[in-house]
XYZ file of C-alpha atoms in Angstrom:
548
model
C 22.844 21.404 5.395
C 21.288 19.230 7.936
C 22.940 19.956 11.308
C 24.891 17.104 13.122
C 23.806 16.285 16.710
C 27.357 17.139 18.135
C 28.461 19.981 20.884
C 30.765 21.602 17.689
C 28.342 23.322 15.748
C 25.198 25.751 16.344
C 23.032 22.896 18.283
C 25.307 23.209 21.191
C 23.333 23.829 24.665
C 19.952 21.960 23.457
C 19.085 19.863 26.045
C 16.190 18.224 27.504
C 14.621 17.683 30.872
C 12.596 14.625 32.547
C 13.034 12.712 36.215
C 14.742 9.875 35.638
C 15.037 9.518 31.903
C 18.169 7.616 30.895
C 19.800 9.954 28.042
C 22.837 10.035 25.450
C 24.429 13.552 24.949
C 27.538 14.415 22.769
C 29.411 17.175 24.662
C 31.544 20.148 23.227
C 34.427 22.163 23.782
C 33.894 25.233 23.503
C 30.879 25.494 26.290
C 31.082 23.437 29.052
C 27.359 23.293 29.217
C 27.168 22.393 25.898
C 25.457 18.986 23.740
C 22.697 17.422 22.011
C 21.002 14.790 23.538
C 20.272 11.484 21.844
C 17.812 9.684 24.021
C 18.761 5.992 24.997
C 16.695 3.577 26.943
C 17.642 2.623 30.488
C 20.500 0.300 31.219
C 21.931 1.721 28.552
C 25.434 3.480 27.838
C 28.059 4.405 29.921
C 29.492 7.383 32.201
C 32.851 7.991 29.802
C 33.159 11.144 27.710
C 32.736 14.946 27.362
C 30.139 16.889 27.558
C 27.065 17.461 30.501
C 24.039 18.827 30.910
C 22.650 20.667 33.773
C 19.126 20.681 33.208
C 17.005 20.634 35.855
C 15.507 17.150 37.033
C 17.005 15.415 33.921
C 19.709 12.517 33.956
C 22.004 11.692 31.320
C 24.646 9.364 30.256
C 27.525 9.779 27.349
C 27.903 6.981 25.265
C 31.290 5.775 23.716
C 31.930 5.175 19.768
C 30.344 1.490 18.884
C 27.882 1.125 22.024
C 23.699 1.267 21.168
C 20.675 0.934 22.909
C 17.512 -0.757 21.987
C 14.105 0.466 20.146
C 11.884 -1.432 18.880
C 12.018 0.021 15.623
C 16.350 -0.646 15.625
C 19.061 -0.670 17.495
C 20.820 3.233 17.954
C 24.487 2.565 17.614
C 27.153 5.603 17.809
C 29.289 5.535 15.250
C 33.346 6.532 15.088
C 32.657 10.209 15.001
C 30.487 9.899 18.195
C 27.035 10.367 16.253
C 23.933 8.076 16.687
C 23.146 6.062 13.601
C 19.539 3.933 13.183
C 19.154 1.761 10.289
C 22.563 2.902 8.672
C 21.513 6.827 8.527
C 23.247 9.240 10.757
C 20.566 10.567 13.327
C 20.571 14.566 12.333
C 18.245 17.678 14.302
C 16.803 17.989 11.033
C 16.026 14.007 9.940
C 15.303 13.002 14.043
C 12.958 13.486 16.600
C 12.782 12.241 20.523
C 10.743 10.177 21.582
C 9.526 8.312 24.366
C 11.427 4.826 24.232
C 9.048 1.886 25.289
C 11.761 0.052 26.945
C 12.320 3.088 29.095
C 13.826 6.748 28.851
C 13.750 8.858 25.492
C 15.058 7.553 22.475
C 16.088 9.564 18.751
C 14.264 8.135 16.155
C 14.172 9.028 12.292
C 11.478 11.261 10.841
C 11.126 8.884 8.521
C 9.520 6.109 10.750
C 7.647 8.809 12.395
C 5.886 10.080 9.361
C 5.226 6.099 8.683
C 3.020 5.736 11.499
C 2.551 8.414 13.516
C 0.368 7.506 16.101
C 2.702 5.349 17.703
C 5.230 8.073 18.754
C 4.015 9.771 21.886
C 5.608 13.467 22.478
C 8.536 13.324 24.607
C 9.628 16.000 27.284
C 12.334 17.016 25.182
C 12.470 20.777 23.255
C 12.724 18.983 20.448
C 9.593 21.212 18.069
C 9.416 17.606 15.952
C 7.629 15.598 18.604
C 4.292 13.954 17.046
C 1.480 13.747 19.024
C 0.246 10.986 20.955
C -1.397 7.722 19.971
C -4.939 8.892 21.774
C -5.484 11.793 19.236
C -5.024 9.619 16.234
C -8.311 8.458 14.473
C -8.809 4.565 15.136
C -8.059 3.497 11.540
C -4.620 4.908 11.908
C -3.924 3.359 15.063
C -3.800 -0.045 13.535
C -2.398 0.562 10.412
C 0.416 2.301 12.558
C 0.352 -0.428 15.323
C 0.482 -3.170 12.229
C 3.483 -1.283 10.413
C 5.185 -0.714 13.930
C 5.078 -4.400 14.408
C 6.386 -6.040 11.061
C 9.231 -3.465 11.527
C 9.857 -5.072 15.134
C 9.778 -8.612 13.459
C 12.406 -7.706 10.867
C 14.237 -6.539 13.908
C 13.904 -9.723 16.301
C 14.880 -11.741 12.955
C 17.734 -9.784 12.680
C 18.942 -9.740 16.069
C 18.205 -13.727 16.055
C 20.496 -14.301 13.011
C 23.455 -12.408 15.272
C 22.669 -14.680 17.894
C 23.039 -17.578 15.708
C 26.247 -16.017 14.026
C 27.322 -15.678 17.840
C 26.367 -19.625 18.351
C 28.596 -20.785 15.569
C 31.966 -18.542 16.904
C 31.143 -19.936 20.119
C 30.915 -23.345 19.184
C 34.250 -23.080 16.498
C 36.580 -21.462 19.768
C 35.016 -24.575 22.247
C 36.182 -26.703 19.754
C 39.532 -25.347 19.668
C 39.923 -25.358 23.538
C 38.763 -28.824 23.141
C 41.852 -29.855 21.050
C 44.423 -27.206 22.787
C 43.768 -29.136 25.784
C 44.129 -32.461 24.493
C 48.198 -31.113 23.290
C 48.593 -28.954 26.582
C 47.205 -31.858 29.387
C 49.572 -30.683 32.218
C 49.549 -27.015 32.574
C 47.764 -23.655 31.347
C 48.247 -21.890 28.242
C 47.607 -18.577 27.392
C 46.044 -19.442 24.349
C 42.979 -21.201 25.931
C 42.635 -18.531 28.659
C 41.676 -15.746 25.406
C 39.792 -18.342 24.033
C 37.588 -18.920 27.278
C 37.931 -15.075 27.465
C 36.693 -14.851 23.860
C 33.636 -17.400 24.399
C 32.759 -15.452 27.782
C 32.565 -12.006 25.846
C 30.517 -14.112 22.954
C 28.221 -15.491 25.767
C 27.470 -11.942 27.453
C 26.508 -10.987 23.555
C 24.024 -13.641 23.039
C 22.143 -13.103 26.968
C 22.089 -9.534 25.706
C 20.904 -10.211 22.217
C 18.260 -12.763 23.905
C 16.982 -10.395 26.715
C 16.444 -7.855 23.174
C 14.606 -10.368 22.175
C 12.562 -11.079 24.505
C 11.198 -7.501 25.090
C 10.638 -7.243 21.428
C 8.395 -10.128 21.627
C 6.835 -8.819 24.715
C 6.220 -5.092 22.868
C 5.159 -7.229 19.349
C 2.369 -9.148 21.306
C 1.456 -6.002 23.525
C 0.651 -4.235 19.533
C -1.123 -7.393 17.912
C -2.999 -7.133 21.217
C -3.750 -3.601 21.177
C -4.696 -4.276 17.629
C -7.546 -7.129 18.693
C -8.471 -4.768 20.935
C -9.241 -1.890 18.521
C -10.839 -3.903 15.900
C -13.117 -5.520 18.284
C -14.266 -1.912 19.615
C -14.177 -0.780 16.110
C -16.546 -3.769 15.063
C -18.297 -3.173 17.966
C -19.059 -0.215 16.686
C -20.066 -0.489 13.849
C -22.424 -3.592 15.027
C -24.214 -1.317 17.328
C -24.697 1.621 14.398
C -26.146 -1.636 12.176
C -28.292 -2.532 15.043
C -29.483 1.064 15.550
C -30.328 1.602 11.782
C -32.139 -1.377 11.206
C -34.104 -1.472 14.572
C -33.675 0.973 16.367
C -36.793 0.682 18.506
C -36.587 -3.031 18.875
C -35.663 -4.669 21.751
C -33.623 -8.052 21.728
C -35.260 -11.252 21.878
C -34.696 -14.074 23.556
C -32.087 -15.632 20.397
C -30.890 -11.887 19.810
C -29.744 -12.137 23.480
C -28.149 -15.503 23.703
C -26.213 -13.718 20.310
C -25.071 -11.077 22.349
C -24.167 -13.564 25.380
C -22.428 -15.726 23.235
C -20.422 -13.089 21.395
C -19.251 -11.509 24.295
C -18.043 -15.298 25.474
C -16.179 -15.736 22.614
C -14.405 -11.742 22.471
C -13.087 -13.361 26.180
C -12.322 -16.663 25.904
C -10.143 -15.046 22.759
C -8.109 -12.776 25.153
C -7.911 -15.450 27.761
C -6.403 -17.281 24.731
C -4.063 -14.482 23.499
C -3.063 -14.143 27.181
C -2.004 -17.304 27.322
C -0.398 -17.436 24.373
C 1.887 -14.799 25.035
C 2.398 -16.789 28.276
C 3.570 -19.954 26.387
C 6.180 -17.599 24.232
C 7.871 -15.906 27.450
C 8.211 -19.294 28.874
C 9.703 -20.786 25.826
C 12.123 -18.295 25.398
C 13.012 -19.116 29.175
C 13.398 -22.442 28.717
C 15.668 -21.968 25.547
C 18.043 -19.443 27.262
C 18.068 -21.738 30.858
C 18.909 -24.556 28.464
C 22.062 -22.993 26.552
C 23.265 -21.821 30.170
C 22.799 -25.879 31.134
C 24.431 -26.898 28.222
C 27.347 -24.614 29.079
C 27.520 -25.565 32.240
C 27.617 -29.445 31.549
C 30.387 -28.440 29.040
C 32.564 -27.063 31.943
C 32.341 -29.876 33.816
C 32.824 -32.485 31.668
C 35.858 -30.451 30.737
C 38.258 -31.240 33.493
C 41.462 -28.674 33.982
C 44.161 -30.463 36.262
C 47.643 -29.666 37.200
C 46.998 -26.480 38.946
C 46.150 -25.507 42.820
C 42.963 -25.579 43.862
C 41.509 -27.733 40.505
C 39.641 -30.288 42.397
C 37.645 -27.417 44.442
C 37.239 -25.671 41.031
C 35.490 -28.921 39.167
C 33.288 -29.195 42.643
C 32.188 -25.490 42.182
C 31.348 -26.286 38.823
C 29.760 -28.946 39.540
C 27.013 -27.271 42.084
C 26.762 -24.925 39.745
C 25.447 -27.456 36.923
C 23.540 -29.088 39.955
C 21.718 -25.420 40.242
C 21.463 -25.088 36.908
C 19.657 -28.586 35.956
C 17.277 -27.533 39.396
C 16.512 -24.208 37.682
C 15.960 -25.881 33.889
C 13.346 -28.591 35.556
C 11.395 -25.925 37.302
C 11.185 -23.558 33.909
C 10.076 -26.920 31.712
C 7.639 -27.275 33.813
C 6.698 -23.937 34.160
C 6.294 -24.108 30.233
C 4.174 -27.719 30.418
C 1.460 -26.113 32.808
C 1.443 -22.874 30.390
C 0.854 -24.828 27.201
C -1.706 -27.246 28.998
C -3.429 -24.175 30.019
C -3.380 -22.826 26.889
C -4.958 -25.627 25.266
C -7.560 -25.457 27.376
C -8.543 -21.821 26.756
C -8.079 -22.730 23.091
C -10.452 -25.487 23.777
C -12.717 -22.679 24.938
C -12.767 -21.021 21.985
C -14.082 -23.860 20.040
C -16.813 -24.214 22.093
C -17.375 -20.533 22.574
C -17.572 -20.558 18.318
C -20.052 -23.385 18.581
C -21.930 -22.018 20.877
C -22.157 -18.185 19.105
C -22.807 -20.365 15.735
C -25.664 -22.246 17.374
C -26.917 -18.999 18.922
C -26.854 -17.589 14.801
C -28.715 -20.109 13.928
C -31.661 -19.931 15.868
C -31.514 -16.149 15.509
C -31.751 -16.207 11.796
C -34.449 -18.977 11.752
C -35.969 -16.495 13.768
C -35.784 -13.729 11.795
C -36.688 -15.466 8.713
C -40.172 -17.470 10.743
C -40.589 -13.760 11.516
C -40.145 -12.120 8.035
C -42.171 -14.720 6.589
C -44.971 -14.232 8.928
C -44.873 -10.830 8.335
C -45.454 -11.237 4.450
C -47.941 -14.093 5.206
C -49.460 -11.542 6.890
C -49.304 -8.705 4.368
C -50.792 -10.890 1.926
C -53.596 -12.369 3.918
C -53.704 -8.482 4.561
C -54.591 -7.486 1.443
C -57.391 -10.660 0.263
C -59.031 -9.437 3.630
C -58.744 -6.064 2.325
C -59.157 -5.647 -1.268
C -59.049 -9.385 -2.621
C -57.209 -12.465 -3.626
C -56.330 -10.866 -7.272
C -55.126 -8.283 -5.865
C -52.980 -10.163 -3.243
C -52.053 -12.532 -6.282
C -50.722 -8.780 -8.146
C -48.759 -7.690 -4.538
C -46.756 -11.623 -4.594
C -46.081 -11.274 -8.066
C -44.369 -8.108 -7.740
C -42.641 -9.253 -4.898
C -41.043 -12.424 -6.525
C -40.708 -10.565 -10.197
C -38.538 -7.621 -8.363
C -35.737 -9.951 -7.030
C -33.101 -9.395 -8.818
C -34.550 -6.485 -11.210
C -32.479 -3.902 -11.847
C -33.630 -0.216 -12.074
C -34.562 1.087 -15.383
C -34.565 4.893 -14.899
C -36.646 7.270 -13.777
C -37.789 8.754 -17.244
C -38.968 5.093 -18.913
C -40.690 3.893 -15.430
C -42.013 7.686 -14.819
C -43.999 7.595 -18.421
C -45.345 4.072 -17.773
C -46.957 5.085 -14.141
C -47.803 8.617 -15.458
C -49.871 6.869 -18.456
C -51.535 4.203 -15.545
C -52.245 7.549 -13.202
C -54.224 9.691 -15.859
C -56.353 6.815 -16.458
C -56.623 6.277 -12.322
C -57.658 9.960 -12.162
C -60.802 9.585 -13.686
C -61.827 6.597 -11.319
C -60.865 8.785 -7.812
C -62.233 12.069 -6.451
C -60.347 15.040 -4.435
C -62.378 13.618 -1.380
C -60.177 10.138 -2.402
C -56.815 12.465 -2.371
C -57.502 13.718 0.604
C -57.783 10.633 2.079
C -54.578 9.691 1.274
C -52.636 13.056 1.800
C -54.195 12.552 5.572
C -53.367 9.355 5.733
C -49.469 9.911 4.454
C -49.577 13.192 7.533
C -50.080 10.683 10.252
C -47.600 7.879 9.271
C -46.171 6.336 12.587
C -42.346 5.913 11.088
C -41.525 3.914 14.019
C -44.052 0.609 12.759
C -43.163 1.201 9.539
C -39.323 1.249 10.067
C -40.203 -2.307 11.769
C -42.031 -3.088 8.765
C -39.785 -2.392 6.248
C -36.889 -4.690 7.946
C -39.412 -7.115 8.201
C -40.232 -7.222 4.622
C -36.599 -6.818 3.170
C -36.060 -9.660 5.433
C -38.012 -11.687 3.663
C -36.609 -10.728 0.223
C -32.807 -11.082 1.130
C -31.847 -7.540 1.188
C -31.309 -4.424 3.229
C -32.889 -1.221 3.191
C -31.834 1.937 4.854
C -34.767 3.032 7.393
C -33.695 6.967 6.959
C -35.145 6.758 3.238
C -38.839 6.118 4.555
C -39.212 9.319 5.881
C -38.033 10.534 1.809
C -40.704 8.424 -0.016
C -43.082 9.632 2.687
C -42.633 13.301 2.077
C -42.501 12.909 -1.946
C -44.880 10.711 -1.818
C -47.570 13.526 0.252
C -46.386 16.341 -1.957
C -46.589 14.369 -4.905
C -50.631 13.304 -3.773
C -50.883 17.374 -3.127
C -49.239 18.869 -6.564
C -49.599 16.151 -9.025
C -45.413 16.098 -9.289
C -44.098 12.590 -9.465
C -40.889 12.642 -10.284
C -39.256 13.804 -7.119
C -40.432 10.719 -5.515
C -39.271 8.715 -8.533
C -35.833 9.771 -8.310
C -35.653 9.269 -3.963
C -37.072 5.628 -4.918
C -34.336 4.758 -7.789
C -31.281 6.469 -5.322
C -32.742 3.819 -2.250
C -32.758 0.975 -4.934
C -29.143 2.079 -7.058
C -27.535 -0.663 -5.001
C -30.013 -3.917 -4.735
C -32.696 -2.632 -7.010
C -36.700 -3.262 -8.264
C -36.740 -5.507 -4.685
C -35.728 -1.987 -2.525
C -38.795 -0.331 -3.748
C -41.052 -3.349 -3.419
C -40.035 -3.290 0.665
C -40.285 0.388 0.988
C -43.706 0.690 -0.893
C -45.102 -2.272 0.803
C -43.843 -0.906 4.346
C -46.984 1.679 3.478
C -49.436 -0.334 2.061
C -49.295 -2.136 5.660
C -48.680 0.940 7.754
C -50.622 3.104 6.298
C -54.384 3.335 5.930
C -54.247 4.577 2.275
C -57.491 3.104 1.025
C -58.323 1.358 -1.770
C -57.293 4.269 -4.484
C -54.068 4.676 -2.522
C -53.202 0.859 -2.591
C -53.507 1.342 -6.361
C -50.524 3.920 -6.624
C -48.833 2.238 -4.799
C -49.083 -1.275 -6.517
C -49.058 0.935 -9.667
C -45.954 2.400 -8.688
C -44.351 -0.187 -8.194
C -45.650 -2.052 -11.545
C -44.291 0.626 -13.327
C -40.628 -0.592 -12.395
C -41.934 -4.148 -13.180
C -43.150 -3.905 -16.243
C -46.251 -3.494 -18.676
C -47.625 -7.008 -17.964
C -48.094 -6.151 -14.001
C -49.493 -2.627 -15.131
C -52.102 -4.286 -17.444
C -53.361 -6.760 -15.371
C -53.548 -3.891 -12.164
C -55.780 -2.148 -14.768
C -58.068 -5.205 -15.019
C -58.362 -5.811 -11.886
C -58.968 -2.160 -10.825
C -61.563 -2.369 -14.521
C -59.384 1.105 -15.975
């Protein structure tokens, strides 16, 4: 049976310390030392009671049946029995844990919003042994998710608080109404029924400052998450830019376009925050403006109401009066407070726009870059190989280039038969002094020029190939020179091309016929290889050219 947090029953004595920390604690009779602590936010409770602590360094306060203090994830409101209920559920040692409160102090939450997102709940200084850990041990992925729960839940509470405030609005404006016409029967003196009526709209008034000032420091802890969140996905993106970078290139250096990129990226990540800064800054001062102007509309409403018939009413409509002066002083100043805010956040939104037009411009001359670049490179490659060994032979290499785009791996077994049949023939045509060539060739590979390569190339036909699988094809591709085994480098080539295909092992195959100096024999594995994924046309006219 889960145990209630009350001084009566076997959790009497627990108590927690911290400086300062604003506290709720049901007392007991039977100890005088005895209670539970609830946690409460600052400002929050009263002194009335039973029941104290005397731990060292800590401060608490009791808190009568039907008072509550803020969270962001619900109000805590004590209920007739003296415990703390959130979201309807009576808070329990067992289904509760304290927390640090971000308005202030230590606050009892439910397990269950704990275990919902978990990061958000930092450990308190309480001995309570259900503390969570803190946000900064939390992997990044669950920081958001958490921070993104953690702030629909504070929108569904702001909503809800807003709908009392308008439920407060329209009791307000029913019992002004009444005044209205209890003063038009009773003209010539006071009657008790409008003083509980002004009474009543006084207590209604206090209600709705409170429920705005809620509101406003849920708004201020919803944009401080959706910030936190911008902030964490642009690290996280960051991130994962810089491991792209390092993969593809991880030897280059930027160029001239990669940098204005960069330079322009980075512009943009600001001018958003100065944006989202200012934002928040327009919000604040609306909400200012919108609680100045219900106190100005109150105020007008007292003077224009005018209470005679009793000493002292003339200095009582002049107070009144300076008091609306003050009032439509204070409104001016806030409305224009808001004016310069949303001027200056047009401005920085402006900023943006031309921070995106600038980044896209930057893109653009980047990838016409890149692409001047990749086809240069396979320019090159070609012209490469007529210098080399022939324009047929270049002809074969373009062919297989455009005929892999697209292609989609056969299997190992059906394109392992085809080469194996084009190899035995090859076999007769090179000696071991030819092998050797190659094996020697494939022991000095620079990996570094023919990482750059092989971007280059995939470049140029629209895909992306992982760098780390060079060094793969590279090994199988010396042992199979040394042994005679092909398959092992078979299968490496078809896992590199499971994802994009034929066009994967065209860039990683090419990447060696320009880094590498294989020789004439070697090109002809190579382009056989590859053939052998193509099909028997490519293979048959290899074995004219190479007269097999």
């Amino acid at each position: 049976m889960a145990k209630e947090l009350s001084g009566y029953g076997p959790t009497a004595g627990e108590s927690m310390g911290g400086t300062g920390a604003n506290l709720n604690q049901q007392g007991g009779n039977n100890n005088s030392n005895s209670g539970v602590h609830w946690g409460g936010g600052s400002g929050h409770g009263n002194n009335g009671g039973q029941g104290n602590s005397n731990s060292s360094g800590s401060t608490s306060t009791v808190m009568k049946t039907g008072e509550s203090y803020l969270t962001p994830w619900g109000d805590v409101v004590i209920n007739n029995d003296g415990l703390p209920v959130m979201n309807g559920i009576v808070m329990t040692e067992e289904n509760s844990t304290l927390v640090d409160n971000p308005f202030g102090g230590v606050s009892r939450v439910l397990n269950s919003l704990i275990s919902d997102m978990p990061s958000l709940f930092a450990e308190s200084s309480g001995n309570n042994n259900n503390n969570t850990a803190s946000v900064n041990t939390a992997p990044t992925n669950a920081q958001v998710s958490d921070m993104d729960k953690s702030s629909k839940v504070v929108g569904n509470v702001i909503n809800e608080k807003q709908k009392q405030k308008n439920k407060i609005a329209t009791q307000i404006s029913e019992k002004q109404k009444k005044i209205e016409e209890m003063k038009k029967v009773f003209k010539h003196h006071s009657y008790h029924g409008i003083t509980d009526l002004e009474r009543d709209v006084n207590e209604l008034q206090k209600k709705s400052n409170q429920l705005d000032a809620d509101i406003s420091k849920l708004n201020s802890y919803k944009n401080t998450l959706q910030s936190k969140i911008g902030d964490v996905n642009k690290q996280k993106e960051a991130e994962e830019k810089a491991r792209e970078n390092a993969e593809v290139a991880e030897h280059e250096t930027l160029n001239e376009e990669k940098q204005a990129v960069a330079e322009a990226e980075k512009r943009l990540a600001e001018a958003k925050a100065e944006l989202a800064k200012a934002e928040s800054d327009v919000q604040s001062k609306q909400a200012t403006v919108s609680r100045v102007a219900g106190e100005l509309e109150n105020a007008q409403k007292s003077v224009d109401v005018k209470v005679t018939g009793f000493p002292g009413w003339r200095d009582v409509q002049k107070k009144l009066q300076r008091q609306l002066e003050a009032k439509q002083a204070e409104y001016s100043a806030v409305e224009n407070e808001l004016k310069n805010a949303v001027s200056f956040r047009d401005g920085k939104a402006a900023e943006v726009k031309e921070a995106e037009q600038k980044l896209k411009e930057a893109q653009d001359a980047l990838e016409k870059s890149q692409i001047k670049d990749a086809v240069d490179t396979m320019v090159g490659f070609y012209q490469y190989i007529t210098e080399q060994y022939g324009e047929k032979y270049a002809k074969i290499a373009q062919d297989l280039a455009e005929k892999s785009k697209g292609k989609k791996i056969q299997g190992v077994d059906e394109a392992l038969a085809a080469f194996e049949k084009y190899k035995n023939v090859l076999d007769k045509k090179f000696s071991k002094v030819d092998r050797d060539a190659i094996f020697n060739a494939l022991e000095s590979v620079n990996y570094d020029e023919l990482s750059k390569n092989l971007t280059k190339i995939s470049k140029s036909l629209k895909i992306t190939s992982r760098v780390s699988f060079l060094y793969d094809v590279g090994s199988d591709f010396k042992n199979a020179i040394e042994t005679g085994n092909w398959r092992p480098l078979f299968v490496t080539l078809e896992k590199s091309a499971v994802d994009v295909g034929v066009a994967k092992i065209v860039a990683l195959m090419f990447s060696f016929i320009v880094g590498v100096p294989l020789g004439f024999w070697g090109i002809a594995i190579v382009t056989g290889i590859v053939s052998s994924y193509i099909g028997d046309d490519e293979l048959s006219k290899l074995n004219e050219l190479l007269g097999i």
